[in-house]
XYZ file of C-alpha atoms in Angstrom:
317
model
C 0.030 -0.033 0.013
C 2.561 2.587 -1.029
C 0.173 5.198 -2.307
C 1.420 7.782 0.170
C 4.845 8.892 1.144
C 5.605 7.256 4.375
C 2.367 7.104 6.230
C 2.268 3.482 7.066
C 0.081 2.812 9.999
C -3.478 2.121 10.533
C -6.245 2.644 13.032
C -9.436 0.981 11.956
C -10.946 1.928 8.682
C -14.523 2.207 9.532
C -16.149 2.210 6.107
C -19.310 4.294 6.099
C -22.335 3.480 4.064
C -24.401 6.635 3.424
C -21.933 8.304 1.196
C -22.636 11.168 -1.188
C -24.617 9.230 -3.707
C -25.515 10.700 -7.029
C -29.012 10.347 -8.512
C -29.027 7.371 -10.806
C -29.628 8.337 -14.361
C -29.239 6.635 -17.662
C -25.670 5.612 -18.427
C -23.330 7.151 -20.866
C -23.088 6.539 -24.591
C -21.395 3.179 -24.951
C -19.923 2.771 -21.531
C -20.908 -0.954 -21.539
C -18.372 -3.611 -20.666
C -14.585 -3.254 -20.399
C -11.837 -5.530 -21.491
C -10.626 -5.500 -17.908
C -9.828 -9.167 -17.563
C -6.370 -10.392 -16.872
C -5.537 -7.219 -15.101
C -5.852 -4.993 -18.091
C -7.627 -1.695 -17.888
C -8.707 -0.928 -21.397
C -11.804 1.197 -20.987
C -13.112 0.267 -24.419
C -16.733 1.176 -23.806
C -16.286 4.905 -23.552
C -16.981 6.224 -27.006
C -14.938 9.362 -27.251
C -16.044 11.235 -24.156
C -13.533 13.972 -25.003
C -14.463 17.286 -23.527
C -17.544 16.678 -21.492
C -18.928 20.126 -21.996
C -22.611 19.923 -22.618
C -22.932 16.307 -21.512
C -25.273 14.912 -18.950
C -22.852 15.407 -15.978
C -23.987 13.058 -13.249
C -25.583 10.653 -15.755
C -22.307 10.377 -17.689
C -20.468 9.797 -14.403
C -22.723 6.881 -13.432
C -21.975 4.927 -16.631
C -18.274 5.737 -16.547
C -18.012 4.696 -12.893
C -19.747 1.391 -13.656
C -17.170 0.736 -16.404
C -14.270 1.469 -14.125
C -15.709 -0.639 -11.311
C -16.043 -3.590 -13.718
C -12.418 -3.172 -14.798
C -11.235 -3.074 -11.192
C -13.270 -6.167 -10.239
C -12.162 -8.250 -13.236
C -9.175 -9.856 -11.587
C -9.570 -10.115 -7.785
C -6.917 -11.635 -5.564
C -8.645 -13.047 -2.462
C -5.435 -13.933 -0.644
C -3.972 -10.454 -1.129
C -7.376 -8.936 -0.283
C -7.396 -10.593 3.128
C -3.825 -9.517 3.771
C -4.741 -5.923 2.952
C -7.859 -5.979 5.038
C -5.905 -7.283 8.058
C -3.039 -4.774 7.560
C -5.430 -1.806 7.388
C -7.750 -3.170 10.107
C -10.385 -2.460 7.522
C -14.146 -2.907 7.608
C -14.318 -2.388 3.864
C -14.485 -5.126 1.259
C -11.167 -5.591 -0.509
C -10.527 -6.973 -4.019
C -6.787 -7.349 -3.559
C -5.556 -4.885 -6.099
C -2.316 -2.940 -5.568
C -2.084 0.831 -5.764
C -0.157 0.700 -9.089
C -3.040 -1.354 -10.603
C -5.633 1.078 -9.440
C -3.563 4.018 -10.697
C -3.158 2.389 -14.085
C -6.892 1.812 -14.453
C -7.626 5.444 -13.587
C -4.892 6.757 -15.874
C -6.346 4.747 -18.783
C -9.783 6.190 -17.962
C -8.491 9.751 -17.785
C -6.686 9.432 -21.144
C -9.910 8.040 -22.695
C -12.049 10.810 -21.283
C -9.648 13.629 -22.124
C -10.118 17.065 -20.562
C -13.219 17.263 -18.389
C -14.560 20.091 -16.093
C -14.140 19.972 -12.368
C -17.826 19.290 -11.585
C -17.745 16.223 -13.798
C -14.574 14.934 -12.049
C -16.255 15.382 -8.678
C -19.424 13.617 -9.837
C -17.342 10.683 -11.078
C -15.464 10.461 -7.810
C -18.676 10.578 -5.761
C -20.168 7.858 -7.906
C -17.150 5.619 -7.463
C -17.232 6.294 -3.735
C -20.872 5.475 -3.064
C -22.140 2.022 -2.292
C -24.363 0.836 -5.162
C -27.827 -0.296 -4.025
C -27.811 -3.818 -2.623
C -24.033 -4.282 -2.958
C -23.273 -4.445 0.778
C -20.089 -3.000 2.154
C -18.077 -0.260 0.431
C -15.170 -1.545 -1.667
C -11.761 -0.223 -0.800
C -10.493 -0.260 -4.404
C -13.440 1.635 -5.701
C -12.900 4.356 -3.063
C -9.149 4.409 -3.728
C -9.986 4.842 -7.393
C -12.257 7.805 -6.497
C -9.332 9.344 -4.660
C -6.997 8.694 -7.607
C -9.495 10.368 -10.020
C -9.417 13.538 -7.873
C -5.658 13.357 -7.471
C -4.905 12.974 -11.156
C -7.204 15.773 -12.225
C -6.142 18.061 -9.387
C -2.533 17.606 -10.375
C -3.443 18.782 -13.862
C -5.246 21.911 -12.726
C -8.799 20.685 -13.451
C -9.944 21.324 -9.851
C -10.123 24.622 -8.004
C -10.817 25.886 -4.475
C -14.541 25.402 -4.929
C -13.981 21.659 -5.405
C -12.534 21.330 -1.924
C -16.117 20.977 -0.722
C -16.320 17.616 -2.487
C -12.879 16.668 -1.299
C -13.895 17.411 2.257
C -17.051 15.252 1.986
C -14.929 12.259 1.078
C -12.229 12.981 3.693
C -14.868 12.864 6.385
C -15.759 9.323 5.311
C -12.258 7.918 4.672
C -11.443 6.814 8.226
C -8.041 5.404 7.192
C -4.683 6.917 6.371
C -4.687 4.817 3.179
C -7.455 7.008 1.708
C -6.960 10.222 3.679
C -3.298 10.809 2.944
C -3.277 10.657 -0.866
C -6.442 12.756 -0.989
C -5.034 15.301 1.477
C -1.570 15.664 0.007
C -2.123 15.129 -3.733
C -5.749 16.266 -3.901
C -6.317 19.149 -1.485
C -2.669 20.006 -1.415
C -2.404 20.206 -5.199
C -5.499 22.419 -5.328
C -4.091 24.729 -2.563
C -0.737 24.976 -4.364
C -2.214 25.692 -7.798
C -4.920 28.087 -6.473
C -3.193 30.003 -3.741
C -5.350 32.672 -2.159
C -7.946 33.246 0.499
C -10.465 30.636 -0.713
C -8.390 27.476 -0.456
C -6.578 28.822 2.606
C -9.810 29.448 4.409
C -10.893 25.882 3.833
C -7.656 24.545 5.308
C -7.927 26.927 8.221
C -11.394 25.551 8.997
C -10.141 21.941 8.738
C -7.333 22.488 11.264
C -9.916 23.424 13.866
C -12.371 20.633 12.995
C -13.433 18.097 15.604
C -12.582 15.242 13.170
C -8.927 14.482 13.614
C -8.713 13.212 10.019
C -9.679 16.684 8.813
C -7.024 18.197 11.077
C -4.456 15.766 9.687
C -5.547 16.687 6.183
C -5.102 20.375 6.736
C -1.532 19.806 7.810
C -0.647 17.330 5.046
C -2.139 19.687 2.399
C 0.826 21.953 3.090
C 3.310 19.309 1.842
C 3.182 20.089 -1.883
C 4.214 23.672 -1.136
C 7.053 22.434 1.061
C 8.220 20.067 -1.584
C 8.046 22.691 -4.321
C 10.161 25.117 -2.313
C 7.202 27.419 -1.729
C 6.186 26.589 1.828
C 3.322 28.459 3.436
C 5.444 29.123 6.504
C 2.802 31.178 8.258
C 0.177 28.385 8.036
C 2.732 25.730 8.893
C 3.646 27.598 12.068
C 0.021 28.137 13.029
C -1.000 24.533 12.343
C 2.037 23.059 14.107
C 1.346 25.309 17.135
C -2.283 24.172 17.143
C -1.328 20.519 17.106
C 1.602 20.464 19.475
C -0.426 19.182 22.462
C -2.422 16.647 20.469
C -2.450 13.096 21.873
C -3.843 11.406 18.771
C -1.156 9.193 17.205
C -2.026 10.057 13.579
C -1.695 13.799 14.314
C 1.601 13.461 16.137
C 2.887 11.354 13.275
C 1.703 13.791 10.593
C 3.224 16.754 12.407
C 6.626 14.990 12.563
C 6.286 13.971 8.890
C 5.649 17.587 7.736
C 8.445 18.969 9.912
C 10.803 16.280 8.601
C 10.154 17.250 5.026
C 10.503 20.949 5.928
C 13.864 20.286 7.537
C 15.309 19.324 4.163
C 15.099 22.871 2.944
C 14.748 24.859 6.206
C 16.318 22.995 9.132
C 16.455 26.230 11.193
C 12.688 26.545 11.071
C 12.251 23.044 12.402
C 14.897 23.330 15.113
C 13.511 26.678 16.216
C 10.019 25.329 16.450
C 11.098 22.233 18.422
C 13.185 24.336 20.819
C 10.390 26.871 21.263
C 7.932 24.159 22.340
C 10.458 22.082 24.301
C 9.057 19.136 26.239
C 5.477 19.822 24.939
C 6.525 18.155 21.692
C 5.658 14.429 21.733
C 8.722 12.115 21.461
C 7.208 10.597 18.286
C 6.846 14.003 16.638
C 10.325 15.042 17.650
C 11.907 11.796 16.426
C 10.216 12.096 13.047
C 11.072 15.813 12.686
C 14.763 15.203 13.333
C 15.182 12.110 11.209
C 16.913 13.919 8.343
C 19.044 16.153 10.524
C 22.456 15.280 11.872
C 22.985 14.693 15.556
C 25.047 17.894 15.798
C 21.902 19.837 14.851
C 19.899 18.096 17.498
C 19.670 20.625 20.381
C 16.575 19.015 21.836
C 16.112 18.481 25.587
C 16.079 14.808 26.736
C 12.785 13.177 25.732
C 10.773 10.515 27.483
C 10.058 6.941 26.342
C 9.218 6.480 22.690
C 5.591 6.871 21.871
C 3.619 3.624 21.487
C 2.235 2.943 18.070
C -0.907 1.043 17.199
C -0.464 -2.347 15.747
C 0.587 -2.210 12.107
C 1.781 1.384 12.223
C 4.955 2.000 10.349
C 7.337 4.880 9.871
C 6.472 8.042 8.076
């Protein structure tokens, strides 16, 4: 499950049923069957859906989502599915596909569709996310594909600050780092980086104060693209780190250390100053992660207590 950069670790993926379902409408022109067997992802049923301007938005998305779901379900791996479910402590149904396979299917779909507007992208993601009537539990791979759809189009500038509302709706239902992290970093983060300004920033500022710790984690992780691009939002990073310094939730402590660690590559003084300013208030786990890329000579930290305990299955960031 290497879809995110170093956020191994789980804490119960409580899959929710009542997701943002779209109204069922008639499917798209020719989005019947796929040649998805044997792990291929040829989306042969989508007759030239280039430029969806003027198409039946949600209705088109329903048919395209059905086609993609069929391609993803064509070659399940029950043994791997059970391993994934156990690793993620997941309540979702798993097909056993790897992240590269999901990404390949979505990439093929995106290339077939061509440029599409943001509202269509969000409709497609919502349709992939929802639980079809009578199908039982949500399917992890379908939801990960929904995340990948948003990620790929966000990275190409198709989504704007207004689409963060749809991103937020999915984030609230992820309940696992395996869905939250790619959507926060490469979805919300890509939007915030490409559309800097008060609109996207205001959304992240609201998330960092939300009662849902996954939203707070997402607000922080959404700053990573700017850090990696050499354009960090230092003001927000400082405010968010200050807001989270006393958090006891493992996934927030881990995320804070992760973001500080990546910041240390370009601005070690910022990280050391922040750690020294907060002293013993910084959780040992956060401090350890933040200092991982810095030499011992730079480590002016005060002695820390015992290493923080991690939930079963949690790895390093």
